[in-house]
Tab-separated table of C-alpha atoms in Angstrom:
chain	number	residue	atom	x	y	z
A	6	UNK	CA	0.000	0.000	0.000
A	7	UNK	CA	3.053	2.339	0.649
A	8	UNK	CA	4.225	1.931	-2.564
A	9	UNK	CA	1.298	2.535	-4.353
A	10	UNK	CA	0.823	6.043	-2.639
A	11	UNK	CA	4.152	6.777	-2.988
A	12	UNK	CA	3.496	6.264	-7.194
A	13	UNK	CA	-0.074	8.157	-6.982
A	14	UNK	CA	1.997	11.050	-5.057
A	15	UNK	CA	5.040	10.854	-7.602
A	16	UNK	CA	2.585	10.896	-10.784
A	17	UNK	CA	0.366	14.241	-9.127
A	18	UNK	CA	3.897	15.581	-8.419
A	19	UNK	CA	4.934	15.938	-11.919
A	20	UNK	CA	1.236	17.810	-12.929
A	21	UNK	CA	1.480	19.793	-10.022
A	22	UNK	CA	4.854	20.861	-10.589
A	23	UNK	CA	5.820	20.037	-14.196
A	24	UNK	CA	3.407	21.847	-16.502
A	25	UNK	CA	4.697	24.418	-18.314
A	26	UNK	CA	2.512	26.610	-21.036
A	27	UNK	CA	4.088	28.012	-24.156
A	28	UNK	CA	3.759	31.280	-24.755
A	29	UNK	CA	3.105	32.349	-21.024
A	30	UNK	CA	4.991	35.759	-21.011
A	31	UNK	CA	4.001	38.819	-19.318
A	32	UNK	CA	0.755	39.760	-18.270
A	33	UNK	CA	-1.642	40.851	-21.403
A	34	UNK	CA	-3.316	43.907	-20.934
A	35	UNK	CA	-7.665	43.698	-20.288
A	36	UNK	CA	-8.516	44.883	-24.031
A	37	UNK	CA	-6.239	42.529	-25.315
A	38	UNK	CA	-7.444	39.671	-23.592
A	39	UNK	CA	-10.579	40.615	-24.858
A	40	UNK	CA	-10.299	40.908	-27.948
A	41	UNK	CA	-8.274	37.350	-28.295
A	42	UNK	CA	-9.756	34.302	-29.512
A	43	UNK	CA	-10.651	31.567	-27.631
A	44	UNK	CA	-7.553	28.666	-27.464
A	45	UNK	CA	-7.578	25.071	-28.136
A	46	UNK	CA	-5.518	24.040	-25.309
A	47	UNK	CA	-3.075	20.957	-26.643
A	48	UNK	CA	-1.607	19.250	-23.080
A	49	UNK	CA	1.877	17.544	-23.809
A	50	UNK	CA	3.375	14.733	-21.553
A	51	UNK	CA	6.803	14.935	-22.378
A	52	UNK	CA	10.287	12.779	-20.966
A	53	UNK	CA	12.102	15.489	-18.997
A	54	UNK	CA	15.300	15.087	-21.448
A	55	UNK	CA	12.927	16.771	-24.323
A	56	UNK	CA	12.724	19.929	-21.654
A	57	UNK	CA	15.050	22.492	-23.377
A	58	UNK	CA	13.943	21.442	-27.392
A	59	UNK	CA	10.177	21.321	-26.779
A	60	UNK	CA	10.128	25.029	-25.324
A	61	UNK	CA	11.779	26.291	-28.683
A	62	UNK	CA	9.954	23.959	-31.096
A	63	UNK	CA	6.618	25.154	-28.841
A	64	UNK	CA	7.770	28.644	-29.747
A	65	UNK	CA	7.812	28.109	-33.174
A	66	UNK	CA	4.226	26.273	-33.937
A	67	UNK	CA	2.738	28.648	-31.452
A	68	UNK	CA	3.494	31.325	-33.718
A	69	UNK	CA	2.052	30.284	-36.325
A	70	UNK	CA	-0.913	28.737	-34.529
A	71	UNK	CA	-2.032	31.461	-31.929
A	72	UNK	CA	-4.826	29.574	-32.242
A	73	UNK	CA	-3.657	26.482	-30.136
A	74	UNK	CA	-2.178	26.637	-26.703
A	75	UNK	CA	0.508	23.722	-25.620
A	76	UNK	CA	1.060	23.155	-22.281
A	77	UNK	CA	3.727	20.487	-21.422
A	78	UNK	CA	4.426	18.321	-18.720
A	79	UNK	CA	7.666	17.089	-18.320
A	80	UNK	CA	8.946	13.613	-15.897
A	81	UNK	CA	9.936	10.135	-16.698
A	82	UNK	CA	8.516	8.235	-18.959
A	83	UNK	CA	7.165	5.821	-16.959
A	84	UNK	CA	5.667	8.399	-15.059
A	85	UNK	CA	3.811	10.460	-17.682
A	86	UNK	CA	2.576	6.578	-18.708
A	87	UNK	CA	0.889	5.672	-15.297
A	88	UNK	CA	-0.691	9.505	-15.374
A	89	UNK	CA	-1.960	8.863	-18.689
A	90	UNK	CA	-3.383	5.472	-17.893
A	91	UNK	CA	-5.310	6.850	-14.963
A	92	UNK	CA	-6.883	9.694	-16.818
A	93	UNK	CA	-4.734	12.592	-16.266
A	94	UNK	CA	-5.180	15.437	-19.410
A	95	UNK	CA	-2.829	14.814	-22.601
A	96	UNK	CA	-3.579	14.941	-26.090
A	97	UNK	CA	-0.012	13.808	-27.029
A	98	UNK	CA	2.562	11.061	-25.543
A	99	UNK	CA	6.531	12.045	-26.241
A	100	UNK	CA	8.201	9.268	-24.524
A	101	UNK	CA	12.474	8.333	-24.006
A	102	UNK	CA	11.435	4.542	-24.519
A	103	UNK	CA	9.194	2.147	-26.797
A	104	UNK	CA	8.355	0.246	-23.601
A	105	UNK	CA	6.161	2.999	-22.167
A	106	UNK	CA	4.522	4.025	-25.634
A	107	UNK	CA	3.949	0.449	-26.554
A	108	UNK	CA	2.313	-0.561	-23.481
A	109	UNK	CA	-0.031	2.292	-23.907
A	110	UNK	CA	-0.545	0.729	-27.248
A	111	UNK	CA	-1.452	-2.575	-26.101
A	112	UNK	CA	-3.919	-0.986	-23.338
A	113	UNK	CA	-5.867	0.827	-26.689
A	114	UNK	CA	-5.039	4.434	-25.201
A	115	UNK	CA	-3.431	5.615	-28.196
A	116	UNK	CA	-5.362	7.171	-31.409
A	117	UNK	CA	-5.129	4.458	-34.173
A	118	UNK	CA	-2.476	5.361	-37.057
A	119	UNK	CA	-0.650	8.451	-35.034
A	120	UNK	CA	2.495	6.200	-33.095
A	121	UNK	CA	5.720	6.902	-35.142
A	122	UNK	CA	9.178	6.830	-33.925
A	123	UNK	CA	10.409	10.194	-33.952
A	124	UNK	CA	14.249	10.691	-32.091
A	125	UNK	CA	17.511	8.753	-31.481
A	126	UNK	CA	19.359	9.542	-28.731
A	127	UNK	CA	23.120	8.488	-26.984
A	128	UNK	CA	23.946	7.494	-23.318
A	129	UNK	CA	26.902	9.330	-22.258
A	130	UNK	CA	28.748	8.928	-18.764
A	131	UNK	CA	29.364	11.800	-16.801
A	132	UNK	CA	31.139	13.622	-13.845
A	133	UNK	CA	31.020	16.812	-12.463
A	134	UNK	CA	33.609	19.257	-14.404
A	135	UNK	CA	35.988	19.965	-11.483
A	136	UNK	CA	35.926	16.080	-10.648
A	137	UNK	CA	39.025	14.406	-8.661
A	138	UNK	CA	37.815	10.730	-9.347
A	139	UNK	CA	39.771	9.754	-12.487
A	140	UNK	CA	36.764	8.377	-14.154
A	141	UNK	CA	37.344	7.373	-18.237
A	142	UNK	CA	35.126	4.695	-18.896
A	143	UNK	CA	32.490	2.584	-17.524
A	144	UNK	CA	34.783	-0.123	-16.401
A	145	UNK	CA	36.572	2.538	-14.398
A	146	UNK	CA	33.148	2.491	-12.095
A	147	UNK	CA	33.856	-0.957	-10.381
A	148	UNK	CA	37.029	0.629	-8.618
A	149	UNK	CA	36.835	1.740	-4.965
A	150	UNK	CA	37.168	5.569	-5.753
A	151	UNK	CA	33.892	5.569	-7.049
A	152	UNK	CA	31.537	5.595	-4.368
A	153	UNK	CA	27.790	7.056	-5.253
A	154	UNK	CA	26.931	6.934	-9.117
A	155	UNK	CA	23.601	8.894	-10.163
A	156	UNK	CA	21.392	6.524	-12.028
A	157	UNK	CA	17.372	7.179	-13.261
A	158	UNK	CA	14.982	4.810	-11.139
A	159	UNK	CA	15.098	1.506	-13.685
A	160	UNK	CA	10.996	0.981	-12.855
A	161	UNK	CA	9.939	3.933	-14.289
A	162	UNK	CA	13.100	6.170	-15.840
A	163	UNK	CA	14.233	4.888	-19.269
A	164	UNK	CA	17.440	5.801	-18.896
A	165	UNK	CA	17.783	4.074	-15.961
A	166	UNK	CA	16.455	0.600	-17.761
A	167	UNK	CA	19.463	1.536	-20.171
A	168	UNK	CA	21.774	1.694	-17.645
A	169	UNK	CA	21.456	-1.514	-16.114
A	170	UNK	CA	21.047	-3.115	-19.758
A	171	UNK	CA	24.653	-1.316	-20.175
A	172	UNK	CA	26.052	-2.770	-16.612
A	173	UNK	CA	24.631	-6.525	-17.623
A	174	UNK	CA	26.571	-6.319	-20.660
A	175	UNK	CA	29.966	-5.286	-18.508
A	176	UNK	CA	29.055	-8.432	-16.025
A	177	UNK	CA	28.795	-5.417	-13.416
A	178	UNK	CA	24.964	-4.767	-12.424
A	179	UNK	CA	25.363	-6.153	-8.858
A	180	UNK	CA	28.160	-3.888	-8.292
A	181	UNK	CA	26.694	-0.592	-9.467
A	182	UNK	CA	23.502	-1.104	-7.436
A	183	UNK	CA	25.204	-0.800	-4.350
A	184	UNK	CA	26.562	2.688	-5.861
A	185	UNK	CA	23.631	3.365	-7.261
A	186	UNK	CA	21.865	6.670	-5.972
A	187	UNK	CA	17.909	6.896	-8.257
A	188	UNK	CA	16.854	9.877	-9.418
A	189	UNK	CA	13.009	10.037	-10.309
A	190	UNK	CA	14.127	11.232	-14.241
A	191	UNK	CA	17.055	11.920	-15.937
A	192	UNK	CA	17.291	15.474	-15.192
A	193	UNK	CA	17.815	14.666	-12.019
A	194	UNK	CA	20.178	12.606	-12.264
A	195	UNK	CA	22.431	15.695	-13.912
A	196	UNK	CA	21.450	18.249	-11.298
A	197	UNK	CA	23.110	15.579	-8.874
A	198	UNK	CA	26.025	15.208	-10.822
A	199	UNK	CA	26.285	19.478	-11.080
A	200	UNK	CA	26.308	19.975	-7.749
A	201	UNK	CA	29.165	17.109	-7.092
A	202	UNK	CA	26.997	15.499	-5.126
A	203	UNK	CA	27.650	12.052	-7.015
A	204	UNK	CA	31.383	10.820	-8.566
A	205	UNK	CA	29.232	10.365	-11.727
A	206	UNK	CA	26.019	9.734	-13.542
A	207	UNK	CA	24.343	8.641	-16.692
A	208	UNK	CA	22.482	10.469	-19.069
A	209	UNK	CA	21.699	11.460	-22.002
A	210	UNK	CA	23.894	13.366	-24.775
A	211	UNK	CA	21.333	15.820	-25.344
A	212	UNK	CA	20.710	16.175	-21.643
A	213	UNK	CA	24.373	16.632	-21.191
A	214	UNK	CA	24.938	19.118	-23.891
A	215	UNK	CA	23.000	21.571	-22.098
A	216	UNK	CA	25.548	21.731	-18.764
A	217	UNK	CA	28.841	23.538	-18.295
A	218	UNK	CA	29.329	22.081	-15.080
A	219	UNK	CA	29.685	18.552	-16.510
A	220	UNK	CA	32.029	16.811	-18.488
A	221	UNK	CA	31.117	13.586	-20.640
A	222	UNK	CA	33.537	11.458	-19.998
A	223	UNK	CA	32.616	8.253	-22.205
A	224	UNK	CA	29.701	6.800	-24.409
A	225	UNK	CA	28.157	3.815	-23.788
A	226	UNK	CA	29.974	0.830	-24.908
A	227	UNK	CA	28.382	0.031	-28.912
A	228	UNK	CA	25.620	-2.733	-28.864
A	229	UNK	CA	25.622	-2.531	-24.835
A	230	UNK	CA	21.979	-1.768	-24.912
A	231	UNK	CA	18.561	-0.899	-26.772
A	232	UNK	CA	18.751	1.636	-29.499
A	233	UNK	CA	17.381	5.075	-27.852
A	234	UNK	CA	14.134	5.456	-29.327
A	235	UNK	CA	11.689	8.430	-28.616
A	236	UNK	CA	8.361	7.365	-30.111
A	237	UNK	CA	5.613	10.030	-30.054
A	238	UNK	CA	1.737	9.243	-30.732
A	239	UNK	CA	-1.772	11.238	-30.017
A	240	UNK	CA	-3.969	9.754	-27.364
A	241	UNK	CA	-7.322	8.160	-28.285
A	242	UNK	CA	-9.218	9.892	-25.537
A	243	UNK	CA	-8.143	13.829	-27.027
A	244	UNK	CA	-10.304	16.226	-26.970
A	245	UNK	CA	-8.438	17.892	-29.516
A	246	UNK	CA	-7.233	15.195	-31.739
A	247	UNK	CA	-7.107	17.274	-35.043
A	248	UNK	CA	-5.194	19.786	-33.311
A	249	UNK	CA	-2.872	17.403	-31.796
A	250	UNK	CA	-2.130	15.072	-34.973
A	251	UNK	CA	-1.298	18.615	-36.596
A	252	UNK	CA	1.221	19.184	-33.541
A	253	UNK	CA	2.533	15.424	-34.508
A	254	UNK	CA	3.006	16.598	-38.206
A	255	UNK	CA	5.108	19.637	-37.448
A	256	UNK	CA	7.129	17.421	-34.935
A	257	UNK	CA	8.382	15.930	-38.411
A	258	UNK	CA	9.169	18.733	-40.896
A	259	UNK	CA	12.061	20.336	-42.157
A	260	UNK	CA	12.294	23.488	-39.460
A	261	UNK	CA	11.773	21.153	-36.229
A	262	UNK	CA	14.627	18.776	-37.762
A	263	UNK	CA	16.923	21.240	-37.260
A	264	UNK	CA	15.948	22.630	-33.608
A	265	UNK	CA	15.956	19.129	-32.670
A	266	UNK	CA	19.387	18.444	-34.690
A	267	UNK	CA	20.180	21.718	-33.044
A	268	UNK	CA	20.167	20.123	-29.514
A	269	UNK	CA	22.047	16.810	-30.203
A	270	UNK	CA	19.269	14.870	-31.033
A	271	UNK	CA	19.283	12.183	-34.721
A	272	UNK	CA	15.747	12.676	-36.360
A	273	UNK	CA	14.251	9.208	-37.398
């Protein structure tokens, strides 16, 4: 039973604390309010590593569509799943893994014809920039100056279930668990590893791209785990499904290839 508050309490967390609108600058003044049209309001669950690319990318469509209002929330993937599957609002799913999106495929949640993979992404090994742990490689985490390694929660955090896929393939799983401190996403996981408050974590390259206070200090070993897949899809139960297929169409052409390009990511 503890557990199963502790997920209902993580999962309001990340809608009580995670949604962010595009477009929400400064206050608008009474007549212009007024005289606006009404918005179709487009909700976004998003994997926290899409963060930084999604506000630009939001930017740009909501430019061109003042029409349509996105507003994002951002957590693990697993997360954003178990939200969606117990009726919290989202037109579209953005996920880090297939395994979240495909479950939500096999439970009928997703709008027939709209699931497409969309991103690849590389896990990268980090430390914090001023690190004194001479840290090169992966195998360089079994030794003894390596005490606490930041790691997403496996359950729920893809990049977490990439992780250990990485350490079974190095024969070293048992040994990094008793390193291992979870964060509940990925961006976590490189706000611990900022602040030096781990010897190291894992992430993502695009998540790591967007510190100066890290250093990547290796990429995973080649064929050491799952091809980094973000699949995207609109959700069956949408309100708004035109709008939100037409979100799922811009996701693909030539401008957002080159924000998301822009921020490390390969377009599929």
């Amino acid at each position: 039973m503890v557990n199963k508050i502790s997920r209902l309490l993580a999962v309001l967390a990340i809608f009580a604390f995670s949604i962010w609108s595009a477009g929400c600058g400064g206050a608008e003044t009474k007549n212009t309010a007024a005289e606006s049209k009404p918005q179709k309001e487009i909700f976004v669950s998003a994997a926290a590593s899409l963060t930084d690319v999604m506000k630009e990318i939001s930017a740009a469509y909501t430019k061109n569509h003042p029409d349509t209002k996105l507003t994002f929330s951002f957590g693990s993937s697993g997360a954003l799943q178990t939200a969606i599957e117990q009726g919290a609002p989202a037109d579209i799913f953005l996920s880090a893994a297939q395994k979240q999106m495909n479950t939500l495929d096999k439970e009928g949640i997703l709008a027939e014809g709209t699931k497409k993979d969309l991103l690849i992404n590389k896990v990268v090994l980090i430390t914090p920039k001023d690190s004194k742990v001479e840290i090169t490689s992966f195998a360089d985490l079994t030794s003894d100056k390596v005490k606490r390694i930041a790691l997403g929660e496996p359950k729920g955090v893809p990049v977490g279930q990439y992780s250990e896929e990485i350490f079974t393939s190095l024969n070293t799983l048992d040994q990094m668990k008793a390193k291992a401190v979870y964060g509940s996403d990925v961006r976590q996981v490189l706000t611990w590893t900022e602040a030096d408050e781990v010897d190291c974590g894992i992430v993502y390259a695009t998540d790591a791209a967007t510190s100066a206070k890290i250093k990547v200090v290796a990429e995973a070993p080649a064929g050491s785990h799952k091809p980094v897949i973000y699949p995207a899809a609109a959700i069956k139960a949408s309100k708004n499904l035109d709008e939100a297929k037409d979100f799922l169409t811009f996701l693909a052409t030539p401008e957002v290839t080159k924000i998301f390009e822009t921020y490390g990511f390969q377009v599929k």
